[in-house]
Coordinates of N, CA and C in Angstrom, one line a residue:
X1 N 48.5 -15.9 42.8 CA 48.2 -14.5 42.5 C 46.8 -14.2 42.9
X2 N 46.6 -13.1 43.6 CA 45.3 -12.7 44.0 C 45.0 -11.3 43.4
X3 N 43.8 -11.3 42.8 CA 43.4 -10.1 42.0 C 42.2 -9.4 42.7
X4 N 42.2 -8.1 42.9 CA 41.1 -7.4 43.5 C 40.0 -7.3 42.4
X5 N 38.8 -7.5 42.7 CA 37.7 -7.3 41.8 C 37.1 -5.9 41.8
X6 N 36.6 -5.5 40.7 CA 36.0 -4.1 40.6 C 34.9 -3.9 41.6
X7 N 34.0 -4.9 41.8 CA 32.9 -4.7 42.6 C 33.2 -5.0 44.1
X8 N 34.5 -5.2 44.4 CA 34.9 -5.6 45.8 C 35.2 -7.1 45.8
X9 N 35.9 -7.5 46.8 CA 36.3 -8.8 46.9 C 37.5 -9.1 46.1
X10 N 37.9 -10.4 46.0 CA 39.1 -10.8 45.3 C 38.9 -12.2 44.7
X11 N 39.7 -12.5 43.7 CA 39.7 -13.8 43.1 C 41.2 -14.3 43.1
X12 N 41.4 -15.5 43.5 CA 42.7 -16.1 43.5 C 42.9 -17.0 42.4
X13 N 44.2 -17.1 42.0 CA 44.6 -17.9 40.8 C 45.9 -18.7 41.2
X14 N 45.9 -19.9 40.7 CA 47.2 -20.7 40.8 C 47.9 -20.5 39.5
X15 N 49.0 -19.8 39.6 CA 49.8 -19.4 38.4 C 50.9 -20.4 38.1
X16 N 50.7 -21.1 37.0 CA 51.8 -22.1 36.6 C 53.1 -21.4 36.2
X17 N 54.2 -22.1 36.1 CA 55.5 -21.6 35.8 C 55.4 -20.7 34.5
X18 N 54.6 -21.2 33.5 CA 54.5 -20.5 32.2 C 53.3 -19.6 32.2
X19 N 52.7 -19.3 33.3 CA 51.5 -18.4 33.4 C 51.9 -17.0 33.2
X20 N 50.9 -16.2 32.8 CA 51.2 -14.7 32.6 C 50.4 -13.9 33.6
X21 N 51.1 -13.2 34.5 CA 50.4 -12.4 35.5 C 49.5 -11.3 34.9
X22 N 49.8 -10.9 33.7 CA 48.9 -9.9 33.0 C 47.7 -10.5 32.4
X23 N 47.6 -11.8 32.3 CA 46.5 -12.5 31.7 C 46.1 -13.7 32.6
X24 N 45.8 -13.5 33.8 CA 45.5 -14.5 34.8 C 44.4 -15.4 34.3
X25 N 43.3 -14.9 33.8 CA 42.1 -15.6 33.5 C 42.4 -16.7 32.5
X26 N 43.3 -16.4 31.5 CA 43.6 -17.4 30.4 C 44.8 -18.3 30.7
X27 N 45.7 -17.9 31.6 CA 46.9 -18.6 31.8 C 47.1 -19.2 33.1
X28 N 46.1 -19.3 33.9 CA 46.2 -19.9 35.3 C 44.9 -20.6 35.6
X29 N 44.9 -21.2 36.8 CA 43.7 -21.9 37.3 C 43.1 -21.1 38.4
X30 N 41.8 -20.7 38.3 CA 41.1 -19.9 39.3 C 40.8 -20.8 40.5
X31 N 41.0 -20.2 41.7 CA 40.7 -21.0 42.9 C 39.3 -21.5 42.9
X32 N 38.4 -20.7 42.3 CA 37.0 -21.1 42.2 C 36.8 -22.4 41.4
X33 N 37.8 -22.7 40.5 CA 37.8 -23.9 39.7 C 37.9 -25.1 40.6
X34 N 38.7 -25.0 41.6 CA 38.8 -26.1 42.6 C 37.5 -26.5 43.1
X35 N 36.7 -25.5 43.5 CA 35.3 -25.8 44.0 C 34.5 -26.5 42.9
X36 N 34.6 -26.0 41.7 CA 33.8 -26.6 40.6 C 34.2 -28.0 40.3
X37 N 35.5 -28.3 40.4 CA 36.0 -29.6 40.2 C 35.5 -30.5 41.3
X38 N 35.5 -30.1 42.5 CA 35.0 -30.9 43.6 C 33.5 -31.2 43.4
X39 N 32.7 -30.2 42.9 CA 31.3 -30.4 42.7 C 31.0 -31.5 41.6
X40 N 32.0 -31.7 40.7 CA 31.8 -32.7 39.6 C 32.3 -34.1 40.1
X41 N 33.2 -34.1 41.1 CA 33.8 -35.3 41.5 C 32.8 -36.2 42.3
X42 N 33.0 -37.5 42.1 CA 32.2 -38.4 42.9 C 32.9 -38.7 44.3
X43 N 34.1 -38.2 44.5 CA 34.8 -38.4 45.7 C 34.0 -37.9 46.9
X44 N 33.9 -38.6 48.0 CA 33.2 -38.2 49.1 C 34.0 -37.2 50.0
X45 N 35.3 -37.5 50.0 CA 36.2 -36.7 50.9 C 37.4 -36.2 50.0
X46 N 37.5 -34.8 49.9 CA 38.6 -34.2 49.1 C 39.4 -33.2 50.0
X47 N 40.7 -33.2 49.8 CA 41.5 -32.2 50.5 C 42.5 -31.7 49.5
X48 N 42.4 -30.4 49.2 CA 43.4 -29.7 48.4 C 44.5 -29.2 49.3
X49 N 45.8 -29.6 49.0 CA 47.0 -29.1 49.6 C 47.7 -28.2 48.6
X50 N 47.7 -26.9 48.9 CA 48.2 -25.9 47.9 C 49.5 -25.2 48.5
X51 N 50.6 -25.6 47.9 CA 51.9 -24.9 48.4 C 52.1 -23.6 47.7
X52 N 51.1 -22.7 47.9 CA 51.1 -21.4 47.4 C 50.3 -20.5 48.4
X53 N 50.5 -19.2 48.4 CA 49.8 -18.4 49.3 C 48.5 -17.8 48.6
X54 N 47.5 -17.7 49.4 CA 46.2 -17.2 48.9 C 45.4 -16.7 50.1
X55 N 44.8 -15.5 50.0 CA 44.1 -15.0 51.1 C 42.6 -15.1 51.2
X56 N 42.0 -15.8 50.2 CA 40.6 -15.9 50.1 C 39.9 -17.0 50.8
X57 N 40.6 -17.7 51.6 CA 40.1 -18.9 52.3 C 38.9 -18.6 53.1
X58 N 38.9 -17.4 53.8 CA 37.7 -17.0 54.7 C 36.5 -16.9 53.8
X59 N 36.6 -16.5 52.6 CA 35.4 -16.4 51.7 C 34.9 -17.7 51.3
X60 N 35.8 -18.8 51.3 CA 35.3 -20.1 50.9 C 34.7 -20.8 52.0
X61 N 35.3 -20.8 53.2 CA 34.7 -21.5 54.3 C 35.3 -21.0 55.6
X62 N 34.8 -21.4 56.7 CA 35.3 -20.9 58.0 C 36.6 -21.7 58.3
X63 N 37.5 -21.0 59.0 CA 38.7 -21.6 59.4 C 38.5 -22.4 60.7
X64 N 39.3 -23.5 60.7 CA 39.3 -24.2 61.9 C 38.1 -25.2 62.0
X65 N 38.0 -25.8 63.2 CA 37.1 -26.9 63.3 C 35.7 -26.3 63.8
X66 N 34.7 -27.0 63.2 CA 33.3 -26.6 63.6 C 32.6 -27.9 64.0
X67 N 31.5 -27.8 64.7 CA 30.7 -28.9 64.9 C 31.2 -29.8 66.0
X68 N 31.4 -31.0 65.7 CA 31.7 -32.1 66.7 C 33.1 -31.9 67.4
X69 N 33.1 -32.2 68.7 CA 34.3 -32.1 69.5 C 34.9 -33.6 69.6
X70 N 36.1 -33.8 69.1 CA 36.7 -35.1 69.1 C 36.8 -35.7 70.5
X71 N 37.0 -34.9 71.5 CA 37.2 -35.5 72.9 C 35.9 -35.9 73.6
X72 N 34.8 -35.3 73.2 CA 33.6 -35.5 73.9 C 32.5 -36.2 73.0
X73 N 32.8 -36.5 71.8 CA 31.8 -37.1 70.9 C 32.1 -38.6 70.7
X74 N 31.2 -39.5 71.1 CA 31.4 -40.9 70.9 C 31.4 -41.2 69.4
X75 N 32.3 -42.1 69.0 CA 32.4 -42.5 67.6 C 32.7 -41.3 66.7
X76 N 33.5 -40.4 67.2 CA 33.8 -39.2 66.5 C 34.3 -39.4 65.0
X77 N 35.2 -40.3 64.8 CA 35.8 -40.5 63.4 C 34.7 -41.1 62.5
X78 N 33.9 -42.0 63.0 CA 32.8 -42.5 62.2 C 31.8 -41.4 61.8
X79 N 31.5 -40.5 62.7 CA 30.5 -39.5 62.5 C 31.1 -38.5 61.5
X80 N 32.3 -38.1 61.6 CA 32.9 -37.0 60.7 C 33.2 -37.6 59.3
X81 N 33.3 -38.9 59.1 CA 33.5 -39.5 57.8 C 32.2 -39.9 57.1
X82 N 31.1 -39.8 57.7 CA 29.8 -40.1 57.1 C 29.4 -39.0 56.1
X83 N 29.7 -37.8 56.4 CA 29.3 -36.7 55.5 C 30.4 -36.3 54.5
X84 N 30.0 -35.7 53.4 CA 31.0 -35.3 52.4 C 31.9 -34.2 52.9
X85 N 33.1 -34.1 52.5 CA 34.0 -33.1 52.9 C 34.9 -32.6 51.7
X86 N 34.9 -31.3 51.5 CA 35.8 -30.7 50.5 C 36.5 -29.6 51.3
X87 N 37.8 -29.8 51.6 CA 38.6 -28.9 52.4 C 39.9 -28.5 51.6
X88 N 40.5 -27.4 52.1 CA 41.7 -26.8 51.5 C 42.6 -26.3 52.5
X89 N 43.9 -26.5 52.3 CA 44.9 -25.9 53.1 C 45.9 -25.2 52.1
X90 N 46.2 -23.9 52.3 CA 47.1 -23.2 51.5 C 48.4 -22.9 52.4
X91 N 49.5 -22.6 51.7 CA 50.7 -22.4 52.4 C 50.8 -21.1 53.1
X92 N 49.9 -20.1 52.8 CA 49.9 -18.8 53.4 C 48.8 -18.0 53.0
X93 N 48.8 -16.7 53.5 CA 47.7 -15.8 53.1 C 48.1 -14.9 52.0
X94 N 47.2 -14.0 51.6 CA 47.4 -13.0 50.6 C 48.6 -12.1 50.9
X95 N 49.5 -11.9 49.9 CA 50.6 -11.0 50.0 C 51.8 -11.7 50.6
X96 N 51.7 -12.9 51.1 CA 52.8 -13.7 51.6 C 53.5 -14.4 50.6
X97 N 54.8 -14.7 50.8 CA 55.6 -15.5 49.8 C 55.9 -16.9 50.5
X98 N 55.9 -17.9 49.6 CA 56.3 -19.2 50.1 C 57.8 -19.2 50.4
X99 N 58.2 -19.6 51.7 CA 59.5 -19.6 52.1 C 60.2 -20.9 51.9
X100 N 61.3 -20.9 51.2 CA 62.1 -22.2 50.9 C 63.5 -21.9 51.4
X101 N 64.1 -23.0 51.9 CA 65.5 -22.9 52.3 C 66.2 -24.2 51.7
X102 N 67.4 -24.0 51.2 CA 68.2 -25.2 50.6 C 68.3 -26.3 51.6
X103 N 68.5 -26.0 52.9 CA 68.7 -27.1 53.9 C 67.5 -27.9 54.2
X104 N 66.3 -27.3 53.8 CA 65.0 -28.1 54.0 C 64.8 -29.0 52.8
X105 N 65.3 -28.6 51.6 CA 65.0 -29.4 50.4 C 63.5 -29.2 49.9
X106 N 62.8 -28.4 50.6 CA 61.4 -28.1 50.3 C 61.0 -26.7 50.8
X107 N 59.8 -26.4 50.6 CA 59.3 -25.1 51.2 C 59.0 -25.5 52.7
X108 N 58.8 -24.4 53.5 CA 58.4 -24.6 54.9 C 57.0 -25.4 55.0
X109 N 56.2 -25.2 54.0 CA 54.9 -25.9 54.0 C 55.0 -27.4 53.7
X110 N 55.8 -27.7 52.7 CA 56.0 -29.1 52.3 C 56.8 -29.8 53.4
X111 N 57.8 -29.2 53.9 CA 58.6 -29.8 55.0 C 57.7 -30.2 56.1
X112 N 56.9 -29.3 56.6 CA 56.0 -29.6 57.7 C 54.8 -30.5 57.4
X113 N 54.4 -30.5 56.1 CA 53.4 -31.4 55.7 C 53.9 -32.9 55.9
X114 N 55.1 -33.1 55.4 CA 55.8 -34.4 55.5 C 56.0 -34.8 57.0
X115 N 56.5 -33.8 57.8 CA 56.6 -34.1 59.2 C 55.3 -34.4 59.9
X116 N 54.3 -33.7 59.6 CA 53.0 -33.8 60.2 C 52.4 -35.2 59.9
X117 N 52.5 -35.6 58.7 CA 51.9 -36.9 58.2 C 52.8 -38.1 58.5
X118 N 54.0 -38.0 58.0 CA 55.0 -39.2 58.1 C 55.3 -39.5 59.6
X119 N 55.6 -38.5 60.3 CA 55.9 -38.7 61.8 C 54.7 -38.6 62.7
X120 N 53.6 -38.4 62.1 CA 52.3 -38.3 62.8 C 52.2 -37.2 63.8
X121 N 53.1 -36.2 63.6 CA 53.1 -35.0 64.5 C 51.8 -34.2 64.5
X122 N 51.0 -34.3 63.5 CA 49.8 -33.6 63.4 C 48.6 -34.3 64.1
X123 N 48.8 -35.5 64.6 CA 47.8 -36.2 65.3 C 47.7 -35.6 66.7
X124 N 47.1 -34.5 66.9 CA 47.1 -33.8 68.2 C 46.4 -34.6 69.3
X125 N 45.3 -35.2 69.0 CA 44.6 -36.0 70.1 C 45.1 -37.4 70.2
X126 N 46.1 -37.8 69.4 CA 46.7 -39.2 69.4 C 45.7 -40.3 69.3
X127 N 44.7 -40.1 68.4 CA 43.7 -41.2 68.3 C 44.1 -42.1 67.1
X128 N 45.2 -41.9 66.4 CA 45.6 -42.7 65.3 C 45.1 -42.2 64.0
X129 N 44.4 -41.1 64.0 CA 43.9 -40.5 62.7 C 44.4 -39.0 62.7
X130 N 44.6 -38.5 61.5 CA 44.9 -37.1 61.3 C 43.8 -36.5 60.4
X131 N 43.0 -35.6 61.0 CA 42.0 -35.0 60.3 C 42.6 -33.8 59.5
X132 N 41.8 -33.3 58.5 CA 42.3 -32.1 57.8 C 42.4 -30.9 58.7
X133 N 41.5 -30.8 59.7 CA 41.6 -29.7 60.6 C 42.8 -29.8 61.5
X134 N 43.1 -31.0 62.0 CA 44.4 -31.2 62.8 C 45.6 -30.8 61.9
X135 N 45.6 -31.3 60.7 CA 46.7 -31.0 59.8 C 46.8 -29.5 59.6
X136 N 45.7 -28.8 59.4 CA 45.7 -27.3 59.2 C 46.2 -26.6 60.4
X137 N 45.8 -27.0 61.6 CA 46.3 -26.4 62.8 C 47.8 -26.6 63.0
X138 N 48.2 -27.8 62.7 CA 49.7 -28.2 62.8 C 50.5 -27.3 61.8
X139 N 50.0 -27.3 60.6 CA 50.8 -26.5 59.6 C 50.8 -25.0 59.9
X140 N 49.6 -24.5 60.3 CA 49.5 -23.1 60.7 C 50.6 -22.7 61.7
X141 N 50.7 -23.5 62.7 CA 51.7 -23.3 63.8 C 53.1 -23.4 63.4
X142 N 53.4 -24.6 62.8 CA 54.8 -24.9 62.4 C 55.4 -24.1 61.3
X143 N 54.6 -23.8 60.2 CA 55.1 -23.1 59.1 C 55.3 -21.6 59.5
X144 N 54.4 -21.1 60.3 CA 54.6 -19.7 60.8 C 55.9 -19.6 61.6
X145 N 56.2 -20.6 62.4 CA 57.5 -20.5 63.2 C 58.7 -20.7 62.2
X146 N 58.6 -21.7 61.4 CA 59.8 -21.9 60.5 C 60.0 -20.8 59.5
X147 N 59.0 -20.1 59.1 CA 59.1 -19.0 58.2 C 59.4 -17.6 58.9
X148 N 59.6 -17.7 60.2 CA 59.8 -16.4 60.9 C 58.6 -15.5 60.7
X149 N 57.5 -16.0 60.8 CA 56.2 -15.2 60.7 C 56.0 -14.6 59.4
X150 N 56.6 -15.1 58.3 CA 56.5 -14.5 57.0 C 55.3 -15.2 56.2
X151 N 54.9 -16.4 56.7 CA 53.7 -17.0 56.0 C 53.0 -17.8 57.1
X152 N 51.7 -17.8 57.0 CA 50.8 -18.5 57.9 C 49.8 -19.3 57.1
X153 N 49.9 -20.6 57.0 CA 48.9 -21.4 56.3 C 47.5 -21.1 56.7
X154 N 46.6 -21.2 55.7 CA 45.2 -21.0 55.8 C 44.4 -22.3 55.6
X155 N 43.4 -22.6 56.3 CA 42.6 -23.8 56.0 C 41.2 -23.6 56.3
X156 N 40.4 -24.4 55.6 CA 38.9 -24.2 55.7 C 38.2 -25.2 54.8
X157 N 36.9 -25.0 54.9 CA 36.0 -25.9 54.1 C 35.5 -25.2 52.8
X158 N 35.4 -25.9 51.8 CA 34.9 -25.3 50.5 C 33.4 -25.5 50.3
X159 N 32.8 -26.3 51.2 CA 31.3 -26.5 51.2 C 30.8 -26.4 52.6
X160 N 29.5 -26.4 52.8 CA 28.9 -26.3 54.1 C 28.8 -27.6 54.8
X161 N 29.1 -28.7 54.1 CA 29.0 -30.0 54.7 C 30.0 -30.2 55.8
X162 N 29.6 -31.0 56.8 CA 30.4 -31.1 58.1 C 31.3 -32.3 58.1
X163 N 31.5 -33.0 56.9 CA 32.4 -34.1 56.9 C 33.8 -33.6 57.1
X164 N 34.7 -34.6 57.2 CA 36.1 -34.3 57.4 C 37.0 -35.3 56.6
X165 N 38.0 -34.8 56.0 CA 39.0 -35.6 55.3 C 39.9 -36.2 56.4
X166 N 40.2 -37.5 56.4 CA 40.9 -38.1 57.4 C 42.0 -39.0 56.8
X167 N 43.3 -38.8 57.3 CA 44.4 -39.7 57.0 C 44.4 -40.9 57.9
X168 N 44.4 -42.1 57.3 CA 44.4 -43.3 58.0 C 45.7 -44.0 57.7
X169 N 46.3 -44.6 58.7 CA 47.6 -45.3 58.5 C 47.3 -46.8 58.2
X170 N 47.9 -47.2 57.1 CA 47.7 -48.6 56.6 C 48.0 -49.7 57.7
X171 N 49.0 -49.5 58.5 CA 49.4 -50.5 59.5 C 48.4 -50.6 60.7
X172 N 47.5 -49.7 60.7 CA 46.5 -49.7 61.8 C 45.5 -50.8 61.6
X173 N 45.7 -52.0 62.2 CA 44.8 -53.1 62.0 C 43.4 -53.0 62.5
X174 N 43.2 -52.1 63.4 CA 41.9 -51.9 64.0 C 41.0 -50.9 63.3
X175 N 41.4 -50.4 62.1 CA 40.7 -49.4 61.4 C 39.3 -49.7 61.1
X176 N 39.0 -51.0 60.7 CA 37.7 -51.3 60.4 C 36.7 -51.2 61.5
X177 N 37.2 -51.6 62.7 CA 36.4 -51.5 63.9 C 36.1 -50.1 64.3
X178 N 37.2 -49.2 64.2 CA 37.1 -47.8 64.6 C 36.1 -47.1 63.7
X179 N 36.1 -47.4 62.4 CA 35.2 -46.7 61.4 C 33.9 -47.4 61.3
X180 N 33.7 -48.6 61.8 CA 32.4 -49.3 61.6 C 32.0 -49.3 60.2
X181 N 32.8 -49.8 59.3 CA 32.6 -49.8 57.9 C 31.7 -50.9 57.4
X182 N 30.9 -50.5 56.3 CA 30.1 -51.5 55.6 C 31.1 -52.4 54.8
X183 N 30.7 -53.6 54.4 CA 31.6 -54.5 53.7 C 32.1 -53.9 52.4
X184 N 31.3 -53.2 51.7 CA 31.8 -52.6 50.4 C 32.8 -51.5 50.7
X185 N 32.7 -50.8 51.8 CA 33.6 -49.7 52.2 C 34.9 -50.4 52.6
X186 N 34.9 -51.6 53.2 CA 36.1 -52.3 53.6 C 36.9 -52.7 52.4
X187 N 36.2 -53.2 51.4 CA 36.9 -53.6 50.1 C 37.6 -52.3 49.5
X188 N 36.9 -51.2 49.5 CA 37.5 -50.0 48.9 C 38.7 -49.5 49.7
X189 N 38.6 -49.6 51.1 CA 39.7 -49.1 51.9 C 40.9 -50.0 51.7
X190 N 40.7 -51.3 51.6 CA 41.8 -52.3 51.4 C 42.5 -52.1 50.1
X191 N 41.7 -51.7 49.0 CA 42.3 -51.5 47.7 C 43.0 -50.2 47.7

């Protein structure tokens, strides 16, 4: 649910099944709470995947990729994983509805999320890694098509840090070399 503020702007809320649209503040989770949670977390890389529509992503961070170019930056993955990352992908923008069909067994967002990660379809540059930006671009394109232009996923950063959330496949034996990890990082990755 997105509410217009009296001074201008808007505030988004994740409304649970038992939430009350007439009392959003007390019965739902404010999107700004996600940012507060990430500020308290010790996690270096966070990605919120929200199967709900919300139009305030532009206010949180810029859409799409910034900074380094994967094709022309040596050690790209190593560089984007050094910095902290707090990113978000939502199923659509303000005023849009999440589209579900019985034949999918999921919403368009979840169906394409599974396809993008499980089948590695979101790995646009075929480097063996899926970044949050790649996943956001994949979902934006595929969900828009599958929902007949009724919803378009939004993605962006919740902080100004240039890090990137990255999905790494467990069976990739060369991961340690690609990421140039310290020994303590290798132990954490293996666990």
